[in-house]
mmCIF file of C-alpha atoms and ligand atoms in Angstrom:
data_model
loop_
_atom_site.group_PDB
_atom_site.id
_atom_site.type_symbol
_atom_site.label_atom_id
_atom_site.label_comp_id
_atom_site.label_asym_id
_atom_site.label_seq_id
_atom_site.Cartn_x
_atom_site.Cartn_y
_atom_site.Cartn_z
ATOM 1 C CA MET M 1 -25.335 -26.004 -7.197
ATOM 2 C CA SER M 2 -21.724 -26.857 -7.942
ATOM 3 C CA GLU M 3 -19.229 -24.069 -8.564
ATOM 4 C CA VAL M 4 -18.664 -23.087 -12.193
ATOM 5 C CA LYS M 5 -15.479 -24.630 -13.529
ATOM 6 C CA SER M 6 -12.774 -22.056 -14.231
ATOM 7 C CA LEU M 7 -10.313 -22.912 -17.006
ATOM 8 C CA ILE M 8 -7.313 -20.606 -17.274
ATOM 9 C CA LEU M 9 -4.790 -20.499 -20.100
ATOM 10 C CA ALA M 10 -1.528 -19.406 -18.450
ATOM 11 C CA ILE M 11 1.542 -18.012 -20.218
ATOM 12 C CA GLU M 12 5.088 -17.664 -18.844
ATOM 13 C CA SER M 13 8.042 -16.163 -20.755
ATOM 14 C CA SER M 14 9.995 -14.116 -18.187
ATOM 15 C CA CYS M 15 13.412 -15.712 -18.756
ATOM 16 C CA ASP M 16 14.598 -18.747 -20.728
ATOM 17 C CA GLU M 17 11.539 -20.998 -20.702
ATOM 18 C CA THR M 18 8.506 -20.519 -22.931
ATOM 19 C CA SER M 19 5.659 -22.191 -21.115
ATOM 20 C CA VAL M 20 1.889 -22.448 -21.565
ATOM 21 C CA ALA M 21 -0.498 -24.303 -19.276
ATOM 22 C CA VAL M 22 -4.202 -24.998 -18.941
ATOM 23 C CA VAL M 23 -5.287 -25.072 -15.305
ATOM 24 C CA GLU M 24 -8.658 -25.967 -13.775
ATOM 25 C CA ASN M 25 -9.801 -23.980 -10.713
ATOM 26 C CA GLY M 26 -6.183 -23.063 -9.942
ATOM 27 C CA GLU M 27 -5.507 -26.531 -8.561
ATOM 28 C CA LYS M 28 -5.516 -29.076 -11.394
ATOM 29 C CA ILE M 29 -3.022 -29.089 -14.265
ATOM 30 C CA LEU M 30 -4.600 -30.166 -17.570
ATOM 31 C CA ALA M 31 -1.459 -29.304 -19.580
ATOM 32 C CA ASN M 32 1.885 -27.669 -18.787
ATOM 33 C CA ILE M 33 4.089 -27.294 -21.875
ATOM 34 C CA VAL M 34 7.646 -26.074 -21.172
ATOM 35 C CA ALA M 35 10.000 -25.247 -24.073
ATOM 36 C CA SER M 36 13.443 -24.692 -22.590
ATOM 37 C CA GLN M 37 16.071 -22.599 -24.375
ATOM 38 C CA ILE M 38 18.907 -23.583 -22.068
ATOM 39 C CA LYS M 39 20.954 -25.227 -24.840
ATOM 40 C CA SER M 40 21.045 -21.985 -26.860
ATOM 41 C CA HIS M 41 22.299 -19.932 -23.910
ATOM 42 C CA ARG M 42 24.765 -22.514 -22.593
ATOM 43 C CA ARG M 43 27.609 -21.601 -24.942
ATOM 44 C CA PHE M 44 27.402 -17.981 -23.718
ATOM 45 C CA GLY M 45 27.513 -19.037 -20.047
ATOM 46 C CA GLY M 46 24.256 -17.239 -19.233
ATOM 47 C CA VAL M 47 20.951 -16.030 -20.681
ATOM 48 C CA VAL M 48 21.379 -13.659 -23.647
ATOM 49 C CA PRO M 49 18.254 -11.455 -23.622
ATOM 50 C CA GLU M 50 17.998 -11.012 -27.424
ATOM 51 C CA VAL M 51 18.369 -14.752 -27.996
ATOM 52 C CA ALA M 52 15.712 -15.408 -25.345
ATOM 53 C CA SER M 53 13.195 -13.052 -27.001
ATOM 54 C CA ARG M 54 13.787 -14.620 -30.407
ATOM 55 C CA HIS M 55 13.136 -18.126 -29.044
ATOM 56 C CA HIS M 56 9.980 -16.981 -27.256
ATOM 57 C CA VAL M 57 8.646 -15.532 -30.533
ATOM 58 C CA GLU M 58 9.293 -18.834 -32.291
ATOM 59 C CA GLN M 59 7.815 -20.990 -29.532
ATOM 60 C CA ILE M 60 4.875 -19.123 -28.051
ATOM 61 C CA THR M 61 2.173 -20.002 -30.612
ATOM 62 C CA LEU M 62 3.332 -23.613 -30.810
ATOM 63 C CA CYS M 63 3.195 -23.878 -27.006
ATOM 64 C CA ILE M 64 -0.324 -22.403 -26.890
ATOM 65 C CA ASP M 65 -1.512 -24.904 -29.533
ATOM 66 C CA ASP M 66 0.193 -27.811 -27.744
ATOM 67 C CA ALA M 67 -1.266 -26.872 -24.350
ATOM 68 C CA LEU M 68 -4.821 -26.609 -25.706
ATOM 69 C CA ALA M 69 -4.438 -29.904 -27.608
ATOM 70 C CA GLU M 70 -3.028 -31.750 -24.607
ATOM 71 C CA ALA M 71 -5.772 -30.397 -22.325
ATOM 72 C CA GLU M 72 -8.380 -31.199 -25.020
ATOM 73 C CA ILE M 73 -9.761 -27.716 -24.614
ATOM 74 C CA GLU M 74 -11.087 -25.307 -27.269
ATOM 75 C CA PRO M 75 -10.372 -21.591 -26.789
ATOM 76 C CA GLN M 76 -14.141 -21.096 -26.382
ATOM 77 C CA ASP M 77 -14.076 -23.309 -23.236
ATOM 78 C CA LEU M 78 -11.611 -21.006 -21.442
ATOM 79 C CA SER M 79 -12.581 -18.594 -18.638
ATOM 80 C CA ALA M 80 -9.521 -16.298 -18.761
ATOM 81 C CA VAL M 81 -5.900 -15.816 -19.847
ATOM 82 C CA ALA M 82 -3.199 -15.313 -17.192
ATOM 83 C CA VAL M 83 0.268 -14.019 -18.020
ATOM 84 C CA THR M 84 3.524 -13.224 -16.232
ATOM 85 C CA TYR M 85 4.131 -9.462 -16.632
ATOM 86 C CA GLY M 86 7.190 -9.245 -14.326
ATOM 87 C CA PRO M 87 9.780 -9.489 -12.930
ATOM 88 C CA GLY M 88 12.069 -10.712 -15.707
ATOM 89 C CA LEU M 89 13.733 -9.735 -18.968
ATOM 90 C CA VAL M 90 11.720 -6.987 -20.646
ATOM 91 C CA GLY M 91 11.941 -8.385 -24.183
ATOM 92 C CA ALA M 92 11.117 -11.898 -23.006
ATOM 93 C CA LEU M 93 8.157 -10.737 -20.880
ATOM 94 C CA LEU M 94 6.783 -8.677 -23.772
ATOM 95 C CA ILE M 95 6.403 -11.750 -25.990
ATOM 96 C CA GLY M 96 4.196 -13.487 -23.418
ATOM 97 C CA VAL M 97 2.249 -10.315 -22.621
ATOM 98 C CA SER M 98 1.626 -9.593 -26.324
ATOM 99 C CA ALA M 99 0.545 -13.175 -27.001
ATOM 100 C CA ALA M 100 -1.786 -13.149 -23.982
ATOM 101 C CA LYS M 101 -3.329 -9.830 -25.013
ATOM 102 C CA ALA M 102 -3.872 -11.031 -28.588
ATOM 103 C CA PHE M 103 -5.432 -14.288 -27.381
ATOM 104 C CA ALA M 104 -7.660 -12.548 -24.842
ATOM 105 C CA TRP M 105 -8.787 -10.027 -27.435
ATOM 106 C CA ALA M 106 -9.440 -12.652 -30.116
ATOM 107 C CA TYR M 107 -11.594 -14.823 -27.826
ATOM 108 C CA ASP M 108 -13.014 -12.021 -25.690
ATOM 109 C CA LEU M 109 -11.494 -13.368 -22.468
ATOM 110 C CA PRO M 110 -10.499 -11.550 -19.253
ATOM 111 C CA LEU M 111 -6.745 -10.893 -18.966
ATOM 112 C CA ILE M 112 -5.033 -11.636 -15.620
ATOM 113 C CA PRO M 113 -1.622 -10.078 -14.876
ATOM 114 C CA VAL M 114 0.558 -12.341 -12.682
ATOM 115 C CA ASN M 115 3.732 -11.691 -10.701
ATOM 116 C CA HIS M 116 6.283 -14.410 -11.560
ATOM 117 C CA MET M 117 7.394 -14.744 -7.910
ATOM 118 C CA ALA M 118 3.780 -15.202 -6.751
ATOM 119 C CA GLY M 119 3.643 -17.977 -9.338
ATOM 120 C CA HIS M 120 6.619 -19.743 -7.745
ATOM 121 C CA ILE M 121 4.851 -19.688 -4.355
ATOM 122 C CA TYR M 122 1.575 -20.992 -5.807
ATOM 123 C CA ALA M 123 3.379 -23.980 -7.385
ATOM 124 C CA ALA M 124 3.049 -25.409 -3.858
ATOM 125 C CA LYS M 125 -0.743 -25.450 -4.242
ATOM 126 C CA TYR M 126 -0.365 -28.481 -6.505
ATOM 127 C CA VAL M 127 1.071 -30.320 -3.477
ATOM 128 C CA GLN M 128 -1.481 -29.304 -0.811
ATOM 129 C CA PRO M 129 -4.101 -26.563 -0.350
ATOM 130 C CA LEU M 130 -2.425 -23.477 1.156
ATOM 131 C CA LYS M 131 -3.108 -22.665 4.821
ATOM 132 C CA PHE M 132 -2.584 -19.153 6.171
ATOM 133 C CA PRO M 133 -0.644 -17.526 7.633
ATOM 134 C CA LEU M 134 2.285 -19.058 5.787
ATOM 135 C CA LEU M 135 5.918 -18.315 5.142
ATOM 136 C CA ALA M 136 7.592 -18.841 1.757
ATOM 137 C CA LEU M 137 11.308 -18.993 1.073
ATOM 138 C CA LEU M 138 11.717 -17.951 -2.553
ATOM 139 C CA VAL M 139 15.035 -19.009 -4.040
ATOM 140 C CA SER M 140 15.615 -18.565 -7.764
ATOM 141 C CA GLY M 141 18.166 -17.250 -10.247
ATOM 142 C CA GLY M 142 17.143 -13.646 -9.613
ATOM 143 C CA HIS M 143 15.585 -13.672 -6.129
ATOM 144 C CA THR M 144 16.194 -14.822 -2.579
ATOM 145 C CA GLU M 145 13.484 -13.664 -0.216
ATOM 146 C CA LEU M 146 11.323 -14.642 2.728
ATOM 147 C CA VAL M 147 7.682 -13.793 2.086
ATOM 148 C CA TYR M 148 4.965 -13.767 4.773
ATOM 149 C CA MET M 149 1.379 -14.277 3.620
ATOM 150 C CA VAL M 150 -1.701 -13.773 5.804
ATOM 151 C CA GLU M 151 -4.120 -14.671 3.017
ATOM 152 C CA ASP M 152 -4.313 -15.533 -0.691
ATOM 153 C CA GLY M 153 -2.732 -12.841 -2.855
ATOM 154 C CA SER M 154 -1.170 -10.904 0.067
ATOM 155 C CA TYR M 155 2.643 -10.769 0.179
ATOM 156 C CA GLU M 156 5.015 -9.155 2.696
ATOM 157 C CA ILE M 157 8.752 -9.453 2.107
ATOM 158 C CA ILE M 158 10.314 -9.884 5.576
ATOM 159 C CA GLY M 159 13.868 -10.655 4.400
ATOM 160 C CA GLU M 160 15.802 -10.604 1.141
ATOM 161 C CA THR M 161 19.249 -10.757 -0.368
ATOM 162 C CA ARG M 162 21.321 -7.588 -0.263
ATOM 163 C CA ASP M 163 23.347 -8.623 -3.325
ATOM 164 C CA ASP M 164 23.340 -11.869 -5.333
ATOM 165 C CA ALA M 165 20.477 -14.352 -5.423
ATOM 166 C CA ALA M 166 21.202 -17.929 -4.305
ATOM 167 C CA GLY M 167 20.742 -19.326 -7.845
ATOM 168 C CA GLU M 168 23.002 -16.622 -9.235
ATOM 169 C CA ALA M 169 25.740 -17.671 -6.775
ATOM 170 C CA TYR M 170 25.332 -21.306 -7.914
ATOM 171 C CA ASP M 171 25.641 -20.292 -11.558
ATOM 172 C CA LYS M 172 28.706 -18.078 -11.003
ATOM 173 C CA VAL M 173 30.554 -20.608 -8.852
ATOM 174 C CA GLY M 174 29.623 -23.390 -11.288
ATOM 175 C CA ARG M 175 31.343 -21.440 -14.033
ATOM 176 C CA ILE M 176 34.599 -21.476 -12.040
ATOM 177 C CA LEU M 177 34.216 -25.267 -11.771
ATOM 178 C CA ASP M 178 33.620 -25.464 -15.552
ATOM 179 C CA LEU M 179 30.077 -26.741 -15.103
ATOM 180 C CA PRO M 180 27.571 -25.987 -17.890
ATOM 181 C CA TYR M 181 25.049 -23.154 -17.364
ATOM 182 C CA PRO M 182 22.808 -23.146 -15.345
ATOM 183 C CA SER M 183 25.027 -25.024 -12.932
ATOM 184 C CA GLY M 184 22.755 -25.397 -9.896
ATOM 185 C CA LYS M 185 21.777 -28.990 -10.617
ATOM 186 C CA ALA M 186 25.295 -30.179 -11.586
ATOM 187 C CA LEU M 187 26.838 -28.442 -8.560
ATOM 188 C CA ASP M 188 24.231 -30.037 -6.304
ATOM 189 C CA GLU M 189 25.152 -33.480 -7.697
ATOM 190 C CA LEU M 190 28.887 -32.812 -7.305
ATOM 191 C CA ALA M 191 28.320 -31.630 -3.727
ATOM 192 C CA HIS M 192 26.863 -35.007 -2.802
ATOM 193 C CA GLN M 193 30.162 -36.673 -3.702
ATOM 194 C CA GLY M 194 32.262 -34.414 -1.435
ATOM 195 C CA LYS M 195 32.627 -33.063 2.115
ATOM 196 C CA ASP M 196 32.583 -29.574 3.640
ATOM 197 C CA THR M 197 36.356 -29.330 4.074
ATOM 198 C CA TYR M 198 36.928 -25.705 3.000
ATOM 199 C CA HIS M 199 34.527 -24.113 5.544
ATOM 200 C CA PHE M 200 33.334 -21.035 3.666
ATOM 201 C CA PRO M 201 31.757 -18.204 5.694
ATOM 202 C CA ARG M 202 28.037 -18.277 6.587
ATOM 203 C CA ALA M 203 27.257 -14.674 5.677
ATOM 204 C CA MET M 204 24.899 -12.753 7.974
ATOM 205 C CA LEU M 205 23.765 -15.926 9.735
ATOM 206 C CA GLN M 206 24.465 -14.543 13.206
ATOM 207 C CA GLU M 207 23.044 -11.097 12.457
ATOM 208 C CA ASP M 208 19.735 -10.114 13.974
ATOM 209 C CA ASN M 209 17.791 -9.693 10.725
ATOM 210 C CA LEU M 210 16.229 -11.878 8.044
ATOM 211 C CA ASP M 211 18.372 -10.707 5.116
ATOM 212 C CA PHE M 212 20.844 -12.701 3.035
ATOM 213 C CA SER M 213 24.126 -12.031 1.240
ATOM 214 C CA PHE M 214 25.835 -14.384 -1.199
ATOM 215 C CA SER M 215 28.403 -12.208 -2.971
ATOM 216 C CA GLY M 216 31.004 -12.634 -0.186
ATOM 217 C CA LEU M 217 30.722 -16.412 -0.456
ATOM 218 C CA LYS M 218 31.179 -16.202 -4.215
ATOM 219 C CA SER M 219 34.315 -14.024 -3.737
ATOM 220 C CA ALA M 220 35.707 -16.363 -1.055
ATOM 221 C CA PHE M 221 35.237 -19.276 -3.453
ATOM 222 C CA ILE M 222 36.882 -17.465 -6.384
ATOM 223 C CA ASN M 223 39.814 -16.275 -4.238
ATOM 224 C CA LEU M 224 40.446 -19.772 -2.891
ATOM 225 C CA VAL M 225 40.513 -21.225 -6.405
ATOM 226 C CA HIS M 226 42.731 -18.446 -7.833
ATOM 227 C CA ASN M 227 45.216 -18.627 -4.953
ATOM 228 C CA ALA M 228 45.454 -22.392 -5.326
ATOM 229 C CA GLN M 229 46.023 -22.025 -9.072
ATOM 230 C CA GLN M 230 48.853 -19.523 -8.483
ATOM 231 C CA ARG M 231 50.516 -21.840 -5.991
ATOM 232 C CA GLU M 232 49.828 -24.783 -8.286
ATOM 233 C CA GLU M 233 47.985 -26.511 -5.457
ATOM 234 C CA MET M 234 45.331 -29.103 -6.213
ATOM 235 C CA LEU M 235 41.794 -28.549 -4.983
ATOM 236 C CA ILE M 236 39.124 -31.238 -4.814
ATOM 237 C CA PRO M 237 36.110 -30.120 -6.929
ATOM 238 C CA GLU M 238 33.680 -32.396 -5.053
ATOM 239 C CA ASP M 239 34.768 -30.904 -1.705
ATOM 240 C CA LEU M 240 34.625 -27.364 -3.111
ATOM 241 C CA ALA M 241 31.059 -27.997 -4.275
ATOM 242 C CA ALA M 242 30.095 -29.619 -0.958
ATOM 243 C CA SER M 243 31.628 -26.735 1.018
ATOM 244 C CA PHE M 244 29.864 -24.109 -1.094
ATOM 245 C CA GLN M 245 26.535 -25.921 -0.845
ATOM 246 C CA ALA M 246 26.902 -26.390 2.933
ATOM 247 C CA SER M 247 27.361 -22.627 3.332
ATOM 248 C CA VAL M 248 24.327 -21.748 1.165
ATOM 249 C CA VAL M 249 22.093 -24.357 2.798
ATOM 250 C CA ASP M 250 23.156 -23.405 6.349
ATOM 251 C CA VAL M 251 22.287 -19.760 5.693
ATOM 252 C CA LEU M 252 18.958 -20.469 3.948
ATOM 253 C CA VAL M 253 17.899 -22.949 6.639
ATOM 254 C CA GLY M 254 19.217 -20.784 9.509
ATOM 255 C CA LYS M 255 17.447 -17.625 8.364
ATOM 256 C CA THR M 256 14.208 -19.501 7.722
ATOM 257 C CA LYS M 257 14.382 -20.954 11.238
ATOM 258 C CA LYS M 258 14.916 -17.442 12.609
ATOM 259 C CA ALA M 259 11.939 -16.114 10.616
ATOM 260 C CA LEU M 260 9.671 -18.877 11.948
ATOM 261 C CA ALA M 261 10.560 -17.881 15.525
ATOM 262 C CA SER M 262 8.949 -14.452 15.042
ATOM 263 C CA TYR M 263 6.277 -15.361 12.491
ATOM 264 C CA PRO M 264 4.083 -18.236 13.698
ATOM 265 C CA VAL M 265 2.655 -19.911 10.589
ATOM 266 C CA LYS M 266 0.762 -23.024 9.537
ATOM 267 C CA GLN M 267 2.898 -23.812 6.489
ATOM 268 C CA LEU M 268 6.394 -23.232 5.147
ATOM 269 C CA ILE M 269 6.814 -23.220 1.364
ATOM 270 C CA ILE M 270 10.191 -23.532 -0.365
ATOM 271 C CA ALA M 271 9.890 -22.384 -3.973
ATOM 272 C CA GLY M 272 11.820 -21.276 -7.077
ATOM 273 C CA GLY M 273 14.512 -23.022 -9.132
ATOM 274 C CA VAL M 274 16.865 -23.537 -6.162
ATOM 275 C CA ALA M 275 14.074 -25.365 -4.286
ATOM 276 C CA ALA M 276 15.078 -28.295 -6.531
ATOM 277 C CA ASN M 277 18.344 -28.493 -4.556
ATOM 278 C CA GLN M 278 18.602 -31.843 -2.782
ATOM 279 C CA GLY M 279 20.826 -30.454 -0.018
ATOM 280 C CA LEU M 280 18.346 -27.658 0.700
ATOM 281 C CA ARG M 281 15.346 -30.010 0.627
ATOM 282 C CA ALA M 282 17.070 -32.379 3.086
ATOM 283 C CA GLY M 283 18.389 -29.578 5.334
ATOM 284 C CA MET M 284 15.024 -27.849 5.520
ATOM 285 C CA THR M 285 13.158 -31.122 6.182
ATOM 286 C CA GLU M 286 15.533 -31.951 9.054
ATOM 287 C CA MET M 287 15.348 -28.470 10.603
ATOM 288 C CA MET M 288 11.544 -28.468 10.449
ATOM 289 C CA ALA M 289 11.216 -31.962 11.960
ATOM 290 C CA GLU M 290 13.516 -30.952 14.823
ATOM 291 C CA ASN M 291 12.151 -27.483 15.557
ATOM 292 C CA TYR M 292 8.700 -27.067 14.038
ATOM 293 C CA PRO M 293 7.080 -30.505 13.593
ATOM 294 C CA GLU M 294 3.637 -28.849 13.760
ATOM 295 C CA ILE M 295 4.288 -26.665 10.694
ATOM 296 C CA GLU M 296 3.581 -28.289 7.331
ATOM 297 C CA LEU M 297 6.533 -28.129 4.916
ATOM 298 C CA LEU M 298 5.548 -27.816 1.247
ATOM 299 C CA ILE M 299 8.153 -28.158 -1.486
ATOM 300 C CA PRO M 300 6.846 -28.422 -5.059
ATOM 301 C CA PRO M 301 7.947 -31.451 -7.122
ATOM 302 C CA LEU M 302 11.092 -30.815 -9.211
ATOM 303 C CA ARG M 303 9.181 -30.151 -12.460
ATOM 304 C CA LEU M 304 7.251 -27.320 -10.762
ATOM 305 C CA CYS M 305 10.290 -25.704 -9.050
ATOM 306 C CA GLY M 306 11.743 -24.224 -12.250
ATOM 307 C CA ASP M 307 9.854 -21.748 -14.423
ATOM 308 C CA ASN M 308 6.564 -23.106 -15.763
ATOM 309 C CA ALA M 309 3.116 -21.753 -16.631
ATOM 310 C CA ALA M 310 1.103 -24.072 -14.354
ATOM 311 C CA MET M 311 2.302 -22.023 -11.379
ATOM 312 C CA ILE M 312 1.186 -18.846 -13.180
ATOM 313 C CA GLY M 313 -2.245 -20.419 -13.656
ATOM 314 C CA ALA M 314 -2.501 -21.190 -9.916
ATOM 315 C CA ALA M 315 -1.507 -17.639 -8.884
ATOM 316 C CA GLY M 316 -3.638 -16.196 -11.694
ATOM 317 C CA TYR M 317 -6.731 -18.010 -10.412
ATOM 318 C CA ILE M 318 -6.426 -16.110 -7.102
ATOM 319 C CA GLU M 319 -6.198 -12.782 -8.943
ATOM 320 C CA PHE M 320 -9.137 -13.832 -11.155
ATOM 321 C CA LYS M 321 -11.319 -14.530 -8.101
ATOM 322 C CA LYS M 322 -10.398 -11.080 -6.789
ATOM 323 C CA GLN M 323 -11.173 -9.647 -10.236
ATOM 324 C CA HIS M 324 -7.706 -8.097 -10.433
ATOM 325 C CA LEU M 325 -7.759 -7.850 -14.205
ATOM 326 C CA ALA M 326 -5.766 -5.949 -16.816
ATOM 327 C CA ASN M 327 -6.805 -4.308 -20.053
ATOM 328 C CA MET M 328 -5.027 -4.017 -23.391
ATOM 329 C CA ALA M 329 -2.686 -1.376 -21.895
ATOM 330 C CA LEU M 330 -0.923 -4.100 -19.861
ATOM 331 C CA ASN M 331 2.847 -3.717 -20.170
ATOM 332 C CA ALA M 332 5.832 -5.784 -19.043
ATOM 333 C CA LYS M 333 7.303 -4.691 -15.672
ATOM 334 C CA PRO M 334 10.897 -6.048 -15.540
ATOM 335 C CA SER M 335 11.460 -4.910 -11.907
ATOM 336 C CA LEU M 336 8.018 -5.816 -10.530
ATOM 337 C CA THR M 337 8.048 -6.505 -6.766
ATOM 338 C CA PHE M 338 5.303 -7.653 -4.417
HETATM 339 O O1 LIG N 1 13.161 -20.133 -10.798
HETATM 340 P P1 LIG N 1 14.117 -20.393 -11.878
HETATM 341 O O2 LIG N 1 13.862 -21.557 -12.814
HETATM 342 O O3 LIG N 1 14.318 -19.134 -12.770
HETATM 343 C C1 LIG N 1 14.297 -17.850 -12.219
HETATM 344 O O4 LIG N 1 13.170 -17.307 -12.029
HETATM 345 O O5 LIG N 1 15.403 -17.360 -11.926
HETATM 346 O O6 LIG N 1 15.561 -20.602 -11.183
HETATM 347 C C2 LIG N 1 16.716 -20.864 -11.920
HETATM 348 C C3 LIG N 1 17.875 -21.033 -10.951
HETATM 349 C C4 LIG N 1 19.246 -21.129 -11.660
HETATM 350 O O7 LIG N 1 20.118 -20.219 -11.036
HETATM 351 C C5 LIG N 1 19.661 -22.581 -11.403
HETATM 352 O O8 LIG N 1 21.079 -22.762 -11.337
HETATM 353 C C6 LIG N 1 19.001 -22.856 -10.077
HETATM 354 O O9 LIG N 1 17.738 -22.233 -10.180
HETATM 355 N N1 LIG N 1 18.854 -24.283 -9.793
HETATM 356 C C7 LIG N 1 19.469 -24.920 -8.763
HETATM 357 C C8 LIG N 1 19.126 -26.292 -8.872
HETATM 358 N N2 LIG N 1 18.310 -26.439 -9.965
HETATM 359 C C9 LIG N 1 18.168 -25.198 -10.520
HETATM 360 N N3 LIG N 1 20.254 -24.432 -7.798
HETATM 361 C C10 LIG N 1 20.731 -25.309 -6.887
HETATM 362 N N4 LIG N 1 20.461 -26.634 -6.933
HETATM 363 C C11 LIG N 1 19.667 -27.170 -7.878
HETATM 364 N N5 LIG N 1 19.395 -28.470 -7.895
HETATM 365 ZN ZN1 LIG N 2 11.507 -18.226 -11.805
#
């Protein structure tokens, strides 16, 4: 007898994207609606939590309707509802959690609580089935961490940033270069037109641990720009971007290489918004081909690197199989960790 088909409605609202997906057996995307609020936050140079919550309220029901219509699914066909309950902005998370609870209650469906960062890792499942043990480098606007997994749903953080996240550093440095928020993508593009001429430090790269630090790099960048302004010296933005990116990529690639030396794995996953970075994708591909050709490198396609609900559906399916369910007391957990 063939396995019963599991159809999960997944909801994501942890930051500045309202997203709803319908996912089959945690491996096939039937719909993945993403309503981005970036334009509303851009003029403030970052995400304004109150503005984010307001947009989520406006968008969430529309996104649910759109996802069901696109997937050609009736609520009665669904097996469960999965929702991001942390980490993220409390007000933003609460909109998704409330919508998921209401939907689950109305249609008498199981409710699956999902960790946003687990979602980022499981985005890779749409590329290839996961093979354990695996290592994941999670790089987003709020997180930079190396996660070791021995099986589905099991997460061990073996290294993490001691201050800023990689995406956060991109956004702060981009601001100095007058790039629109979030500046990761624009800075990445600028970097490809320049050269690493300013040689910023590679923080903690030589240290015997798997942790990261990006706040010193950010300060070095800001100091260089301010000093040049005071002396009325010209700097080359393309070279500044290339030098910054070279430092970030060297550290991310170097620490991942170090982690792989002590954690033998079958796969390496690069996930989160910064996994869209072309320099990082190229640097990691080269390092793996040179040092670990036997380890499979999985990097989700660009549309699944940023926040989206399809990844929540994939991670939620694992929790569903384990019957890790929530009840109507489910609350948002802004500082949720693994
Ligand atoms: O995972 P994500 O969409 O949201 C969080 O959970 O934080 O990541 C957003 C972050 C932002 O900091 C953005 O600047 C960064 O990902 N990002 C990039 C690129 N595309 C997005 N950073 C570097 N290069 C990129 N191409
Ligand atoms: Zn994210």
